[in-house]
GROMACS .gro file of C-alpha atoms in nm:
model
  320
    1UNK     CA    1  -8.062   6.771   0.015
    2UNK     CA    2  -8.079   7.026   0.285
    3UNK     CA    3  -7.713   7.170   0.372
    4UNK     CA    4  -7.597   7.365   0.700
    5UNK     CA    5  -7.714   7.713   0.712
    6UNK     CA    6  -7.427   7.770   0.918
    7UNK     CA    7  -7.205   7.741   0.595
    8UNK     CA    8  -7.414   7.928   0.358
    9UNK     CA    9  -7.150   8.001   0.096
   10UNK     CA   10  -7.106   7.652   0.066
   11UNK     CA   11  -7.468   7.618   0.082
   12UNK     CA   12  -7.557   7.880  -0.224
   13UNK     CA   13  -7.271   7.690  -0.440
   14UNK     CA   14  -7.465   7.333  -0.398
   15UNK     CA   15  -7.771   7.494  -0.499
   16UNK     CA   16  -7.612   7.617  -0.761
   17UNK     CA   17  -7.394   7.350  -0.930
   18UNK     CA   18  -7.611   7.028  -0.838
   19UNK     CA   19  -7.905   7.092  -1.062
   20UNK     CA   20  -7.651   7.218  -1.324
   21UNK     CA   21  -7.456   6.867  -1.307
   22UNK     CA   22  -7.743   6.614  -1.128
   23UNK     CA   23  -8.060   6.490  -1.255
   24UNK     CA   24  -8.301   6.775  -1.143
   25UNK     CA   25  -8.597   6.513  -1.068
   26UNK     CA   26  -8.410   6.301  -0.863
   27UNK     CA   27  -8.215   6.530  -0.662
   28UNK     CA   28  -8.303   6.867  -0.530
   29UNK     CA   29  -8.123   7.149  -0.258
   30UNK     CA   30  -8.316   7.326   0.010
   31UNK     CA   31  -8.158   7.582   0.158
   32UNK     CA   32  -8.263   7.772   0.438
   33UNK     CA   33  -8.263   7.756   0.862
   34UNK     CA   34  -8.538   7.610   1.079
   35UNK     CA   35  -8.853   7.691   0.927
   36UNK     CA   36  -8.725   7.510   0.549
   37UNK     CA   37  -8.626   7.243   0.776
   38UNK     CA   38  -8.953   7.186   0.958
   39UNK     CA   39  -9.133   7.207   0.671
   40UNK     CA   40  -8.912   6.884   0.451
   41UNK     CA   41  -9.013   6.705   0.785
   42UNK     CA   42  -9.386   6.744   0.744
   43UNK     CA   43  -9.320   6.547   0.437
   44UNK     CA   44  -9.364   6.198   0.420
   45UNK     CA   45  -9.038   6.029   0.295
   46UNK     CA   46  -8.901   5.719   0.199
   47UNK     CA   47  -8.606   5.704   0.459
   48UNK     CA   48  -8.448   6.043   0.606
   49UNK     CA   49  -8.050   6.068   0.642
   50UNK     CA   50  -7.920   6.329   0.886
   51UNK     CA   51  -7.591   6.475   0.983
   52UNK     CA   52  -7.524   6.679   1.291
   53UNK     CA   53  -7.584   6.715   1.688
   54UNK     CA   54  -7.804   6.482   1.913
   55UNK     CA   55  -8.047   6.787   1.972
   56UNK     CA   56  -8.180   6.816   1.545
   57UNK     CA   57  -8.185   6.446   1.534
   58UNK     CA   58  -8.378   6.403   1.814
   59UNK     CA   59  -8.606   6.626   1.635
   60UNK     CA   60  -8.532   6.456   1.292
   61UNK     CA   61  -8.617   6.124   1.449
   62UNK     CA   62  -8.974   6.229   1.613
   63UNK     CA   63  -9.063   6.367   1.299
   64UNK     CA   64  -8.986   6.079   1.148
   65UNK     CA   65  -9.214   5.864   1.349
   66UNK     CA   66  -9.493   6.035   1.208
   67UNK     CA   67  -9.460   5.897   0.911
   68UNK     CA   68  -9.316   5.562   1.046
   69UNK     CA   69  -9.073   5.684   0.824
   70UNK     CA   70  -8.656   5.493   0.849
   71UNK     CA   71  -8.403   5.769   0.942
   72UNK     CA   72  -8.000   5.741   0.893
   73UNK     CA   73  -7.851   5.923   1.200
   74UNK     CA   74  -7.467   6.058   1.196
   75UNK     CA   75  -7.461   6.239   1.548
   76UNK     CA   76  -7.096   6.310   1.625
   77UNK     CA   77  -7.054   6.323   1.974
   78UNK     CA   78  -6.707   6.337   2.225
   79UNK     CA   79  -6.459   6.073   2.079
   80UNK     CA   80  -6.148   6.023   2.287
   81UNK     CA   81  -5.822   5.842   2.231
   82UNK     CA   82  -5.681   5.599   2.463
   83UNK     CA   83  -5.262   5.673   2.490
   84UNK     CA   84  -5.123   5.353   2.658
   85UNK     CA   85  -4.732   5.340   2.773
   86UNK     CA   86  -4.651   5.123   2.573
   87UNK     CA   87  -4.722   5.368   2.246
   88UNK     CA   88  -4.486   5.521   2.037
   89UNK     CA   89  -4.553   5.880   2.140
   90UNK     CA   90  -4.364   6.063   1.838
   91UNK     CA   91  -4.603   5.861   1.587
   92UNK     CA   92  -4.912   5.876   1.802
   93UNK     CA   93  -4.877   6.271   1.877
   94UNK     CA   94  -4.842   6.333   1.505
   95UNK     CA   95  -5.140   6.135   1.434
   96UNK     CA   96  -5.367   6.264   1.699
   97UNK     CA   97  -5.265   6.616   1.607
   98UNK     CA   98  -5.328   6.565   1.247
   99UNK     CA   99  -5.689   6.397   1.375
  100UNK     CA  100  -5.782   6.658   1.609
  101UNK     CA  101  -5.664   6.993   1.439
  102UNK     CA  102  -5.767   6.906   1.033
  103UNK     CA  103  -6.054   7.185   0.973
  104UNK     CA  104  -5.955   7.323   1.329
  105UNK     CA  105  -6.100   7.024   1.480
  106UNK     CA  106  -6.423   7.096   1.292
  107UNK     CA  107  -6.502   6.717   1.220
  108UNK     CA  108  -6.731   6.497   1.340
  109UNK     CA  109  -6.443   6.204   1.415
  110UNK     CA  110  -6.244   6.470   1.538
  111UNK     CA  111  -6.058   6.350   1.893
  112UNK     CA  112  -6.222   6.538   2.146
  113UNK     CA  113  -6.033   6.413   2.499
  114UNK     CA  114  -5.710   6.192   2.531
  115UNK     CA  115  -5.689   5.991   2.833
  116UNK     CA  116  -5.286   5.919   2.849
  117UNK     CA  117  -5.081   5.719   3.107
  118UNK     CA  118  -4.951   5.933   3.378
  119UNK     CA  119  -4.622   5.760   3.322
  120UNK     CA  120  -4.559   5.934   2.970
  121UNK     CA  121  -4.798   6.249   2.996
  122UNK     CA  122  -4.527   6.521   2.951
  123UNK     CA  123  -4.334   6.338   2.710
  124UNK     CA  124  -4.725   6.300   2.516
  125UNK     CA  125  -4.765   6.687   2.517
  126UNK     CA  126  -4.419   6.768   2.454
  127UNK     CA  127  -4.426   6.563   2.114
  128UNK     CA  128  -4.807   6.730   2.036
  129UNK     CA  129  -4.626   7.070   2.074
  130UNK     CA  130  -4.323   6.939   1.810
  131UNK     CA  131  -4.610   6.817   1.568
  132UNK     CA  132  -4.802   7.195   1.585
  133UNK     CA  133  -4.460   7.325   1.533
  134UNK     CA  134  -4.374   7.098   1.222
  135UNK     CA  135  -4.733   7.125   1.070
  136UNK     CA  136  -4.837   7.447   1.118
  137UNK     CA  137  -4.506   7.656   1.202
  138UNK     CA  138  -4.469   7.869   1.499
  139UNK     CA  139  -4.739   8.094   1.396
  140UNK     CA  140  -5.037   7.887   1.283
  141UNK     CA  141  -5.224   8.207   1.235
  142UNK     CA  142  -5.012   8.250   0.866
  143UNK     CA  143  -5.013   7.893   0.821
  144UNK     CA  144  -5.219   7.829   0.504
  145UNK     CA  145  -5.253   7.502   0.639
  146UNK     CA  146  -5.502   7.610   0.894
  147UNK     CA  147  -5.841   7.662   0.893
  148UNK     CA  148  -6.136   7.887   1.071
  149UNK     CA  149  -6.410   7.865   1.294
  150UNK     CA  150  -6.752   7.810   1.046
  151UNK     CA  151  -6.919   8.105   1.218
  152UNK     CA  152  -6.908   8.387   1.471
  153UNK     CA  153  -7.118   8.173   1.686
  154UNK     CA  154  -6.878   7.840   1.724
  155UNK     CA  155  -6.606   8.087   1.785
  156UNK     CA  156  -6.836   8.286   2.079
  157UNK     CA  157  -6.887   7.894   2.208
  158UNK     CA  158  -6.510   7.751   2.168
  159UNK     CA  159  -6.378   8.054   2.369
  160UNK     CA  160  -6.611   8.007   2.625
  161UNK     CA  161  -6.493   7.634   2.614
  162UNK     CA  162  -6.124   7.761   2.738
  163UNK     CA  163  -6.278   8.046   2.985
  164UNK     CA  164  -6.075   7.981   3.353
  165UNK     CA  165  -5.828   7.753   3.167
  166UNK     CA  166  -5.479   7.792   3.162
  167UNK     CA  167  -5.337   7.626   2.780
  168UNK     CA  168  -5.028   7.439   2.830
  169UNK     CA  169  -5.040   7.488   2.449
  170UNK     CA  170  -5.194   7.764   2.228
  171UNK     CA  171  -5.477   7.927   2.349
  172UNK     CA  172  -5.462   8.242   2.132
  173UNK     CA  173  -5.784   8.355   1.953
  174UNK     CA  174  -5.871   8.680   1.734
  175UNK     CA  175  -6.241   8.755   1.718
  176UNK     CA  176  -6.155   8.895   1.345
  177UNK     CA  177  -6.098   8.636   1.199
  178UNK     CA  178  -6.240   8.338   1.397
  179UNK     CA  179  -5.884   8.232   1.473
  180UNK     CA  180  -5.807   7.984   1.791
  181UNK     CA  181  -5.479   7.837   1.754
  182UNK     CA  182  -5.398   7.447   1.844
  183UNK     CA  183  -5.463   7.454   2.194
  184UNK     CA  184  -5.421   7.182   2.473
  185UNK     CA  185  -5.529   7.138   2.814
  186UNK     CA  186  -5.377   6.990   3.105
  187UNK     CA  187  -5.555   6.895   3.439
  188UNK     CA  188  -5.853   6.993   3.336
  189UNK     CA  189  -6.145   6.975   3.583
  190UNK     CA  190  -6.353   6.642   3.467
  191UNK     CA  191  -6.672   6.837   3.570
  192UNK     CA  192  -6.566   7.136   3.303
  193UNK     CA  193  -6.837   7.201   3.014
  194UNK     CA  194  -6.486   7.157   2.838
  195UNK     CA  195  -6.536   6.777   2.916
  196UNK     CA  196  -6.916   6.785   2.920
  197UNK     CA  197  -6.972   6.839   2.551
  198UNK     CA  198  -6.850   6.764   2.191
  199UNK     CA  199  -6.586   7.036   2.094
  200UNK     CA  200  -6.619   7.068   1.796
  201UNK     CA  201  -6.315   7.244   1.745
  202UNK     CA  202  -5.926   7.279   1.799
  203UNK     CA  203  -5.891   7.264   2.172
  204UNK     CA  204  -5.743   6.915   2.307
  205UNK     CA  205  -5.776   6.828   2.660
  206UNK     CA  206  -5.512   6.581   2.801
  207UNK     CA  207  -5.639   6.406   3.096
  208UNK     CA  208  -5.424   6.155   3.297
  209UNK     CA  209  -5.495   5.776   3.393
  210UNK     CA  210  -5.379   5.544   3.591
  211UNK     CA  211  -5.375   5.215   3.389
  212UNK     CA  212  -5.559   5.121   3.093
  213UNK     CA  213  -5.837   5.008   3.356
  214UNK     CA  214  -5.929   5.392   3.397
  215UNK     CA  215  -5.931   5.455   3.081
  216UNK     CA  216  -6.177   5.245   3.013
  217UNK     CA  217  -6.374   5.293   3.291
  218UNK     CA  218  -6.404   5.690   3.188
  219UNK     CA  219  -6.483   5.585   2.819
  220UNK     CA  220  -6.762   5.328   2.951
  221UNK     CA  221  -6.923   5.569   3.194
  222UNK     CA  222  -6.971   5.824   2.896
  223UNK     CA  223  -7.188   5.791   2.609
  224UNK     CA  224  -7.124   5.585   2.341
  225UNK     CA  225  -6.872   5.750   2.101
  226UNK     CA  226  -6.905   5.782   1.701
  227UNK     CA  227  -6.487   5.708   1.698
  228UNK     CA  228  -6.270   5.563   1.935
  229UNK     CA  229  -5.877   5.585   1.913
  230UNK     CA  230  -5.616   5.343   2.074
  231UNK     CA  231  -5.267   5.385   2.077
  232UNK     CA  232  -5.040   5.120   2.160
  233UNK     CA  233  -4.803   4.876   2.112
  234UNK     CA  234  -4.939   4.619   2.344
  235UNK     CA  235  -5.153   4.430   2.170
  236UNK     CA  236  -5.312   4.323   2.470
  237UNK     CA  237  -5.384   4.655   2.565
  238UNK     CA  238  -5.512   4.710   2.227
  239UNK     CA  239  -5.767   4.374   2.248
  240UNK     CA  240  -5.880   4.519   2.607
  241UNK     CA  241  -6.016   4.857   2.487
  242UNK     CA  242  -6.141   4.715   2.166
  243UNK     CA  243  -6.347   4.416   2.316
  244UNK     CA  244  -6.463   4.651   2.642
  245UNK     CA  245  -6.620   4.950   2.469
  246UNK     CA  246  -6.847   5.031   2.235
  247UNK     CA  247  -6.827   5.276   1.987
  248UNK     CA  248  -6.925   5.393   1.648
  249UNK     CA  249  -6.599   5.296   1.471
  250UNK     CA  250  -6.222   5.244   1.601
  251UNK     CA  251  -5.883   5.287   1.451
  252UNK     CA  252  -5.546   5.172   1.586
  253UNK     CA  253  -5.246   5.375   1.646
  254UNK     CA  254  -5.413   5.620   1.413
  255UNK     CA  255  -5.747   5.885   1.389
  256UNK     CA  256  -6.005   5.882   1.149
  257UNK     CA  257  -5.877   5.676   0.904
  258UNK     CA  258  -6.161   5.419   0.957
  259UNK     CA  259  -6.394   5.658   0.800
  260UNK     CA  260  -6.188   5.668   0.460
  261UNK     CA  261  -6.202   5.273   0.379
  262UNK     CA  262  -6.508   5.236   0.176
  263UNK     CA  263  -6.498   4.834   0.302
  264UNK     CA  264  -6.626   4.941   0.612
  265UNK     CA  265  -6.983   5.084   0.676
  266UNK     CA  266  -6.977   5.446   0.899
  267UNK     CA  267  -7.210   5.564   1.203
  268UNK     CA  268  -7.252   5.573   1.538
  269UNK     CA  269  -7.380   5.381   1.803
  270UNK     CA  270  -7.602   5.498   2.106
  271UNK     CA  271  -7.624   5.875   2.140
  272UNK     CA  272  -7.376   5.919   1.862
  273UNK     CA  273  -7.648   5.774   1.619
  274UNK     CA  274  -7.774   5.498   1.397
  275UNK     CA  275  -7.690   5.311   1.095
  276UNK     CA  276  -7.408   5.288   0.881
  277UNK     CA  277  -7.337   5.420   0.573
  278UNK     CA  278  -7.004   5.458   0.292
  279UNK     CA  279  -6.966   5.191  -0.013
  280UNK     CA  280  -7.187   4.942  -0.008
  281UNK     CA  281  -7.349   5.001   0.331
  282UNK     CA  282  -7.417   5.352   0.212
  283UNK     CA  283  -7.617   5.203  -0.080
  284UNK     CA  284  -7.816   4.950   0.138
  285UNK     CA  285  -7.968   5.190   0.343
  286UNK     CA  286  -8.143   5.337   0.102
  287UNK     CA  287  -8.293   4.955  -0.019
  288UNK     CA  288  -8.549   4.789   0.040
  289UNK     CA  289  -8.475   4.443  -0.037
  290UNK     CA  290  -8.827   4.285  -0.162
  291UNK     CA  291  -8.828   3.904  -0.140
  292UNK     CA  292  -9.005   3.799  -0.415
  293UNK     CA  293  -9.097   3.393  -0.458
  294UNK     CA  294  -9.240   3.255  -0.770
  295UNK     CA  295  -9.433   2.915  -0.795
  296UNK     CA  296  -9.487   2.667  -1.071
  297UNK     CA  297  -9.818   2.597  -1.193
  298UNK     CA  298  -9.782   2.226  -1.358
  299UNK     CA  299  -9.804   2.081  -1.002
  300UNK     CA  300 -10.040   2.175  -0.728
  301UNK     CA  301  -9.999   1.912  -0.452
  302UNK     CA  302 -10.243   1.896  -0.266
  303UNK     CA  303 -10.115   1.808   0.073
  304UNK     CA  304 -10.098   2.127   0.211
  305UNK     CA  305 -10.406   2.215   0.201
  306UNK     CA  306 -10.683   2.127   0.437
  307UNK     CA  307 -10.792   1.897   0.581
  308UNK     CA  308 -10.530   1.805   0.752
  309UNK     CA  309 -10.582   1.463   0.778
  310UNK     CA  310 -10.359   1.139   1.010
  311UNK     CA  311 -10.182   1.089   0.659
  312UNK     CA  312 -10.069   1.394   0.559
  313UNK     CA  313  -9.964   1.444   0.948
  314UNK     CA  314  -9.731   1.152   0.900
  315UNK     CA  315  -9.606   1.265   0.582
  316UNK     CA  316  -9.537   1.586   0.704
  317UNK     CA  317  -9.321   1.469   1.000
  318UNK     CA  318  -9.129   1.257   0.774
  319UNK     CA  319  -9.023   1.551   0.515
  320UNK     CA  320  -8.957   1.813   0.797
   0.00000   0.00000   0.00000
């Protein structure tokens, strides 16, 4: 196991209690940056499983193919939520702001972009202000509900995320204490770096669409997401968006949830990664299933062997 050097606390405290609690010959913690990273990838492995962004598991992956060596790739990536009019707004705004601002958006399911009818795009962010309110109080800073950028760095990139916006929600920060509040964004320019890369974090753009057409359309003409989220009554609607894009793994009139069931293997598709893991699947990809086919000895028919003669032809024909 290699953890995020990013979180090094967290880090330190896996080195620490896995050998303590885990068989110390089967499982052992690296910890480090880049060059303890480089180095497990000189080794030849058995299969490699990776978590984080498209730029290490490219890396990961050519490694990898040194070695012809199976990789496991969890990539994350810009996972939006589809809003129809037909939704019940109240529910769906609680849910998408539980989704989006649990860790301070710091998850890799985390909704990155909702594309919401124009017909009901007020009411939407007037019922995602009400949930902040109700989950976090009017000062989320002293809610102990809330969490922190990882590191000075995300925090340096988030606010540069919001630079020449104007929040219709939140949009407070203190450098101090890597706080940014719940923040959302309305008419945002499509052509932002807001909209041009995975988050990561507690800002929430709202775009509007015309018709579930659009919304689809946007979805499709983006790379394939590790989550998708519809919310709608309609359960047309709902069979249009599921059976017209592709992504990693969907849940209805909810967020993230999908991840939780261990019936149901996890990972992305596309740009957002490669196999699928949780439960059973999670086992499996760590398998190699070895056919193995044992013969009899008391009979050793000979008409499979050579030469294959008129006879054995005909008999052949007959059996298959």
């Amino acid at each position: 196991m290699k953890p995020s050097e990013v979180s090094a606390a967290t880090s330190a405290l896996l080195g620490e209690l896995v050998p303590k609690y885990m068989d110390p010959s089967a499982v052992a913690i690296v910890e480090g940056g880049i060059p303890e990273t480089t180095d497990l990838l000189e080794q030849r492995f058995d299969h490699i499983f990776y978590t984080g962004n498209g730029t290490v598991g490219r890396v990961v992956m050519t490694a990898a193919v040194k070695n012809l060596t199976p990789v496991t790739l969890e990539l994350g990536g810009k996972s939006p939520v589809i809003v129809d009019s037909s939704a019940n707004l109240k529910v769906s705004a609680h849910r998408i702001a539980w989704g989006k601002w649990l860790n301070a958006g710091q998850t890799c399911v985390a909704p990155d972009y909702v594309l919401v009818d124009e017909k009901v795009r007020d009411a939407f962010v007037e019922e995602l202000g009400k949930a902040i309110g109700e989950f976090y109080g009017e000062n989320p800073q002293a809610s102990e509900s809330y969490a922190r950028i990882v590191s000075p760095r995300h925090f340096d990139r988030l606010k540069g995320l919001l630079r020449g916006t104007t929040p219709a929600i939140g949009g407070v920060s203190d450098e101090g204490t890597r706080y940014i509040s719940p923040t959302v964004l309305v008419d945002v320019d499509l052509e932002s770096q807001v909209m041009n890369e995975e988050i990561f974090g507690p800002i929430l753009p709202v775009i509007s669409v015309s018709s579930t057409d659009d919304a689809i359309s946007y979805v499709n003409a983006h790379a394939h997401p590790l989550a998708l989220y519809v919310f709608a009554e309609n359960k047309k609607v709902v069979r249009e968006v599921l059976s017209r894009t592709t992504a990693g793994g969907v849940t209805v009139n909810g967020t993230i949830l999908h991840l939780t069931n261990p019936n149901l293997p996890f990972g992305g598709i596309g740009e957002s990664g490669m196999g699928g893991y949780h439960g059973r699947a999670g086992v499996r990809i760590f398998q190699h299933m070895k056919p193995v086919l044992t013969r009899g000895t008391k009979l050793d028919p000979s008409l499979t062997y050579p030469p294959y003669t008129a006879r054995k032809e005909k008999i052949f024909r007959k059996v298959l």
